[in-house]
Amino acid sequence: MLKHLMIEEMVALVSPWVENAQRKRLFLSIPEIAGLHPKAVAAHEAVLAVRPSTAGPSGEMTALNDELAQVDERHDHLAKAVCWGIDAHREHCLGADPPERERAATCDHVQPKLFPNGLTIIKASPTAEAGNTARVARLLDEEPSIGEFLKGIPAPGKTTLLHTTQRWIKTGKELEAIEHRRDELAAKEKTAPVTKATIAAARSQWFRVVSAVLSNLELSDAPNEAIETIRGPVLKASERAGKRYVRAPAGEGSSLEEAGEPAVGDAEEAGAGDGELVS
C-alpha cells in the first residue's frame, strides 16, 4: 500500500532518514541498508521537487530572502555611519578653537555628493541601493580628493571613514549579486512545471528505494528497536493509506487521482527501465 501514499506523506516519511542527524546515524549503522542511503537522499529530493506548491516561497528562496535582509541591514547601518560621520566631523571642526571652517566647508561640499537625497536611499529597494553604491564608487574614482578627505576622518578600529565607505560600497555589490540569484531562482521555479509524468517518476523512484530498504531490513541482524525505528513509521503510514484507499467509493478513484497525482499503475510504469536496486 506504499503506492497509495500522498506526496506529502512520502516527504515526511523519508525526511528523518535524510535531515535528522540521529535517525541518519541509525540508518547508516545498519549494514544491510547503509548503502541505500544515497538513493534515499535522491528519492527524497525527487518527491520534494514535485511536492504540491504552497502559497509561500521555496526553502531556497526563503534562504536568499533572509540573506538579502541581513546584507540590506548592514548596508543601511554603513550608509548612516558615513552620513552621520561626516556630520559629526563637521561639528567637531566648528567646535574647535579656533573653528576649522575650511574643513567644515569641505564637509558641506562632500555630503550632498555622497548623499544627494540624504538618507532616503536606505528606504529604497535593494536594486536601487546597489545602483547608488555603484555611483558612489565611480564618484571616488572621478574625484580622488573626496577619498582623501574621508581618509582624514577617524573611524572605529583604527580605520577611517574611507574604509567605512568602501565597506558600504561592498554591501551594494553583495545586494546586486543576491538580487541576481533571486531573479534566476524565480525564473527557474516559474519555468519548471510539475507534470504528471515527473510526479509519477518521483513516486516510482521513492517507492523502489523504500521497498528496497524494507526488504533489506527483513534480512538484517540489527537490534529490533533499530529496525522498527526505521521501518515502523513507514509500515504504519502504509496501513493508513490502505484503509483510505479501500474506503474510496467505487468509481471515484483513489485519493491520489483526486489530488492530481498519478494512480498506482502510472507510478510503476514511469519507473520501468530504471533498473533494480541492490544493497
Short mmCIF file of C-alpha atoms in Angstrom, two decimals:
data_model
loop_
_atom_site.label_atom_id
_atom_site.label_comp_id
_atom_site.label_asym_id
_atom_site.label_seq_id
_atom_site.Cartn_x
_atom_site.Cartn_y
_atom_site.Cartn_z
CA MET A 1 0.00 0.00 0.00
CA LEU A 2 3.02 2.30 -0.16
CA LYS A 3 1.90 3.19 -3.66
CA HIS A 4 -1.21 4.87 -2.25
CA LEU A 5 0.69 7.38 -0.13
CA MET A 6 0.34 11.07 -0.91
CA ILE A 7 3.43 13.07 -1.89
CA GLU A 8 3.42 14.95 1.42
CA GLU A 9 3.37 11.64 3.29
CA MET A 10 6.28 10.36 1.23
CA VAL A 11 8.26 13.51 2.02
CA ALA A 12 7.52 13.22 5.74
CA LEU A 13 8.45 9.53 5.98
CA VAL A 14 11.91 9.73 4.40
CA SER A 15 12.76 13.19 5.70
CA PRO A 16 14.08 11.84 9.06
CA TRP A 17 16.46 9.47 7.25
CA VAL A 18 17.93 12.43 5.39
CA GLU A 19 17.57 15.50 7.61
CA ASN A 20 17.52 14.19 11.19
CA ALA A 21 21.13 13.61 12.29
CA GLN A 22 20.27 10.96 14.89
CA ARG A 23 17.98 9.00 12.55
CA LYS A 24 20.53 9.26 9.74
CA ARG A 25 23.24 7.78 12.00
CA LEU A 26 20.90 4.93 12.92
CA PHE A 27 20.13 4.27 9.24
CA LEU A 28 23.84 4.17 8.38
CA SER A 29 24.60 1.88 11.34
CA ILE A 30 22.55 -0.95 9.81
CA PRO A 31 24.84 -2.64 7.25
CA GLU A 32 22.02 -4.06 5.14
CA ILE A 33 20.60 -0.61 4.31
CA ALA A 34 23.57 1.76 4.80
CA GLY A 35 24.49 1.52 1.11
CA LEU A 36 20.99 2.62 0.13
CA HIS A 37 21.25 5.96 1.92
CA PRO A 38 22.43 7.97 -1.15
CA LYS A 39 19.47 6.56 -3.09
CA ALA A 40 17.15 7.50 -0.21
CA VAL A 41 18.51 11.07 -0.36
CA ALA A 42 17.91 11.20 -4.13
CA ALA A 43 14.40 9.80 -3.77
CA HIS A 44 13.62 12.33 -1.04
CA GLU A 45 14.81 15.19 -3.24
CA ALA A 46 12.71 13.85 -6.10
CA VAL A 47 9.45 13.90 -4.13
CA LEU A 48 10.36 17.27 -2.62
CA ALA A 49 10.69 18.66 -6.15
CA VAL A 50 7.15 17.59 -7.10
CA ARG A 51 5.52 18.37 -3.77
CA PRO A 52 2.38 20.49 -4.27
CA SER A 53 3.33 24.14 -4.18
CA THR A 54 2.24 26.29 -1.26
CA ALA A 55 1.48 29.98 -1.02
CA GLY A 56 4.89 30.70 0.48
CA PRO A 57 8.31 30.81 -1.22
CA SER A 58 10.53 27.77 -1.59
CA GLY A 59 13.14 26.96 1.04
CA GLU A 60 15.92 28.15 -1.25
CA MET A 61 14.11 31.41 -1.94
CA THR A 62 13.47 31.91 1.78
CA ALA A 63 17.17 31.48 2.46
CA LEU A 64 18.02 34.06 -0.21
CA ASN A 65 15.46 36.48 1.23
CA ASP A 66 16.99 36.07 4.70
CA GLU A 67 20.48 36.65 3.31
CA LEU A 68 19.27 39.74 1.45
CA ALA A 69 17.67 41.14 4.60
CA GLN A 70 20.92 40.74 6.56
CA VAL A 71 23.04 42.42 3.90
CA ASP A 72 20.45 45.18 3.43
CA GLU A 73 20.51 45.91 7.16
CA ARG A 74 24.31 46.13 7.10
CA HIS A 75 24.09 48.44 4.07
CA ASP A 76 21.75 50.79 5.92
CA HIS A 77 23.93 50.96 9.03
CA LEU A 78 27.05 51.67 6.98
CA ALA A 79 25.26 54.37 4.98
CA LYS A 80 24.21 56.06 8.21
CA ALA A 81 27.74 55.71 9.61
CA VAL A 82 29.18 57.54 6.61
CA CYS A 83 26.49 60.21 6.53
CA TRP A 84 26.45 60.90 10.25
CA GLY A 85 30.24 60.52 10.41
CA ILE A 86 30.61 63.49 8.06
CA ASP A 87 28.04 65.46 10.06
CA ALA A 88 29.84 64.70 13.31
CA HIS A 89 33.19 65.68 11.82
CA ARG A 90 31.70 68.98 10.64
CA GLU A 91 30.52 69.77 14.17
CA HIS A 92 33.93 68.86 15.60
CA CYS A 93 35.53 71.25 13.11
CA LEU A 94 33.19 74.08 14.03
CA GLY A 95 33.63 73.33 17.73
CA ALA A 96 37.40 73.59 17.56
CA ASP A 97 39.18 76.63 19.00
CA PRO A 98 39.67 78.30 16.65
CA PRO A 99 36.99 76.77 14.37
CA GLU A 100 38.26 74.84 11.33
CA ARG A 101 35.82 76.49 8.96
CA GLU A 102 37.53 75.37 5.77
CA ARG A 103 37.37 71.74 6.82
CA ALA A 104 33.72 72.18 7.83
CA ALA A 105 33.02 73.69 4.40
CA THR A 106 34.54 70.59 2.80
CA CYS A 107 32.04 68.51 4.79
CA ASP A 108 29.25 70.64 3.35
CA HIS A 109 30.70 70.09 -0.13
CA VAL A 110 31.16 66.29 0.14
CA GLN A 111 27.96 65.39 1.97
CA PRO A 112 25.48 66.20 -0.84
CA LYS A 113 27.71 64.44 -3.37
CA LEU A 114 27.60 61.21 -1.41
CA PHE A 115 24.00 61.67 -0.27
CA PRO A 116 22.16 63.92 -2.76
CA ASN A 117 18.82 62.99 -1.19
CA GLY A 118 20.04 62.47 2.34
CA LEU A 119 19.42 59.04 3.86
CA THR A 120 16.27 58.36 1.87
CA ILE A 121 18.35 55.80 -0.05
CA ILE A 122 18.17 53.33 2.85
CA LYS A 123 14.42 53.07 2.28
CA ALA A 124 14.83 52.28 -1.41
CA SER A 125 14.81 48.81 -2.99
CA PRO A 126 17.96 46.65 -2.83
CA THR A 127 18.43 47.22 -6.56
CA ALA A 128 18.32 51.00 -6.09
CA GLU A 129 20.70 50.78 -3.13
CA ALA A 130 23.14 48.73 -5.21
CA GLY A 131 22.92 51.26 -8.02
CA ASN A 132 23.61 54.09 -5.61
CA THR A 133 26.72 52.48 -4.10
CA ALA A 134 27.98 51.88 -7.64
CA ARG A 135 27.51 55.62 -8.22
CA VAL A 136 29.50 56.38 -5.05
CA ALA A 137 32.31 54.08 -6.22
CA ARG A 138 32.50 55.97 -9.52
CA LEU A 139 32.47 59.27 -7.64
CA LEU A 140 35.52 58.25 -5.60
CA ASP A 141 37.33 57.28 -8.80
CA GLU A 142 36.42 60.52 -10.55
CA GLU A 143 37.15 62.78 -7.57
CA PRO A 144 40.07 61.32 -5.57
CA SER A 145 40.00 64.35 -3.28
CA ILE A 146 36.79 63.02 -1.70
CA GLY A 147 38.53 59.79 -0.78
CA GLU A 148 41.44 61.71 0.68
CA PHE A 149 39.01 63.81 2.72
CA LEU A 150 37.22 60.69 4.07
CA LYS A 151 40.60 59.15 4.86
CA GLY A 152 41.23 62.01 7.25
CA ILE A 153 38.14 61.24 9.38
CA PRO A 154 38.83 58.62 12.08
CA ALA A 155 36.52 55.62 12.48
CA PRO A 156 36.40 52.73 14.99
CA GLY A 157 39.08 50.06 14.94
CA LYS A 158 41.88 52.42 13.88
CA THR A 159 40.23 52.82 10.48
CA THR A 160 38.87 55.86 8.66
CA LEU A 161 35.57 56.92 7.14
CA LEU A 162 37.02 55.96 3.74
CA HIS A 163 37.22 52.36 4.92
CA THR A 164 33.59 52.56 6.09
CA THR A 165 32.60 53.96 2.70
CA GLN A 166 34.38 51.12 0.94
CA ARG A 167 32.52 48.60 3.10
CA TRP A 168 29.28 50.37 2.21
CA ILE A 169 30.11 50.04 -1.49
CA LYS A 170 30.90 46.35 -0.99
CA THR A 171 27.48 45.69 0.55
CA GLY A 172 25.92 47.25 -2.55
CA LYS A 173 27.74 44.71 -4.72
CA GLU A 174 26.53 41.92 -2.43
CA LEU A 175 22.95 43.18 -2.72
CA GLU A 176 23.22 43.18 -6.51
CA ALA A 177 24.59 39.61 -6.53
CA ILE A 178 21.83 38.30 -4.24
CA GLU A 179 19.15 40.02 -6.31
CA HIS A 180 20.59 38.39 -9.42
CA ARG A 181 20.46 34.97 -7.76
CA ARG A 182 16.87 35.62 -6.66
CA ASP A 183 15.85 36.54 -10.20
CA GLU A 184 17.47 33.39 -11.58
CA LEU A 185 15.80 31.18 -8.99
CA ALA A 186 12.41 32.80 -9.55
CA ALA A 187 12.71 32.20 -13.29
CA LYS A 188 13.80 28.61 -12.71
CA GLU A 189 10.93 27.86 -10.33
CA LYS A 190 8.43 29.51 -12.65
CA THR A 191 9.60 27.69 -15.79
CA ALA A 192 9.90 24.23 -14.23
CA PRO A 193 6.30 22.97 -14.21
CA VAL A 194 5.49 19.78 -12.36
CA THR A 195 3.72 17.39 -14.74
CA LYS A 196 2.01 14.09 -14.08
CA ALA A 197 4.97 12.37 -15.71
CA THR A 198 7.50 13.95 -13.34
CA ILE A 199 5.27 13.18 -10.36
CA ALA A 200 4.95 9.56 -11.49
CA ALA A 201 8.71 9.25 -11.92
CA ALA A 202 9.38 10.70 -8.47
CA ARG A 203 6.79 8.42 -6.86
CA SER A 204 8.25 5.38 -8.61
CA GLN A 205 11.78 6.27 -7.55
CA TRP A 206 10.68 6.74 -3.94
CA PHE A 207 8.65 3.51 -3.92
CA ARG A 208 11.52 1.41 -5.24
CA VAL A 209 14.04 2.82 -2.75
CA VAL A 210 11.76 2.48 0.28
CA SER A 211 10.71 -1.01 -0.79
CA ALA A 212 14.39 -1.99 -1.02
CA VAL A 213 15.04 -0.59 2.46
CA LEU A 214 12.14 -2.58 3.91
CA SER A 215 13.21 -5.76 2.12
CA ASN A 216 16.80 -5.45 3.32
CA LEU A 217 15.64 -4.82 6.88
CA GLU A 218 13.96 -8.24 6.77
CA LEU A 219 17.45 -9.74 6.35
CA SER A 220 19.11 -7.56 8.98
CA ASP A 221 20.54 -8.80 12.28
CA ALA A 222 20.37 -5.29 13.74
CA PRO A 223 18.55 -4.83 17.08
CA ASN A 224 14.77 -4.97 16.70
CA GLU A 225 14.44 -1.48 18.19
CA ALA A 226 16.70 -0.04 15.49
CA ILE A 227 14.85 -1.87 12.72
CA GLU A 228 11.45 -0.75 13.99
CA THR A 229 12.62 2.84 14.35
CA ILE A 230 13.38 2.90 10.63
CA ARG A 231 10.53 0.85 9.23
CA GLY A 232 7.78 1.36 11.84
CA PRO A 233 6.55 4.78 10.63
CA VAL A 234 6.59 3.57 7.01
CA LEU A 235 4.53 0.47 7.75
CA LYS A 236 2.01 2.45 9.81
CA ALA A 237 1.63 5.03 7.04
CA SER A 238 1.20 2.25 4.51
CA GLU A 239 -1.55 0.69 6.62
CA ARG A 240 -3.36 4.02 6.89
CA ALA A 241 -3.06 4.55 3.13
CA GLY A 242 -4.51 1.10 2.53
CA LYS A 243 -7.56 1.84 4.69
CA ARG A 244 -8.03 5.17 2.95
CA TYR A 245 -7.85 3.54 -0.46
CA VAL A 246 -10.35 0.81 0.47
CA ARG A 247 -12.81 3.42 1.75
CA ALA A 248 -12.83 5.27 -1.60
CA PRO A 249 -16.34 4.89 -3.14
CA ALA A 250 -16.50 2.69 -6.20
CA GLY A 251 -15.98 4.60 -9.43
CA GLU A 252 -14.42 7.64 -7.75
CA GLY A 253 -10.78 6.55 -7.93
CA SER A 254 -8.13 6.80 -5.25
CA SER A 255 -7.12 9.83 -3.22
CA LEU A 256 -4.02 10.10 -5.43
CA GLU A 257 -6.10 10.66 -8.55
CA GLU A 258 -8.26 13.21 -6.73
CA ALA A 259 -5.13 15.11 -5.76
CA GLY A 260 -3.85 15.15 -9.32
CA GLU A 261 -1.16 12.56 -8.61
CA PRO A 262 -0.69 9.52 -10.86
CA ALA A 263 -2.56 6.37 -10.00
CA VAL A 264 -0.75 3.24 -8.82
CA GLY A 265 -0.11 1.77 -12.26
CA ASP A 266 1.14 5.10 -13.60
CA ALA A 267 3.87 5.32 -10.97
CA GLU A 268 5.08 1.81 -11.73
CA GLU A 269 5.08 2.43 -15.46
CA ALA A 270 7.08 5.66 -15.07
CA GLY A 271 9.82 3.75 -13.25
CA ALA A 272 10.05 0.94 -15.81
CA GLY A 273 13.50 0.51 -17.28
CA ASP A 274 15.27 2.27 -14.40
CA GLY A 275 16.81 -0.97 -13.18
CA GLU A 276 16.59 -2.72 -9.84
CA LEU A 277 18.14 -1.52 -6.61
CA VAL A 278 20.72 -3.64 -4.90
CA SER A 279 22.04 -3.37 -1.40
#
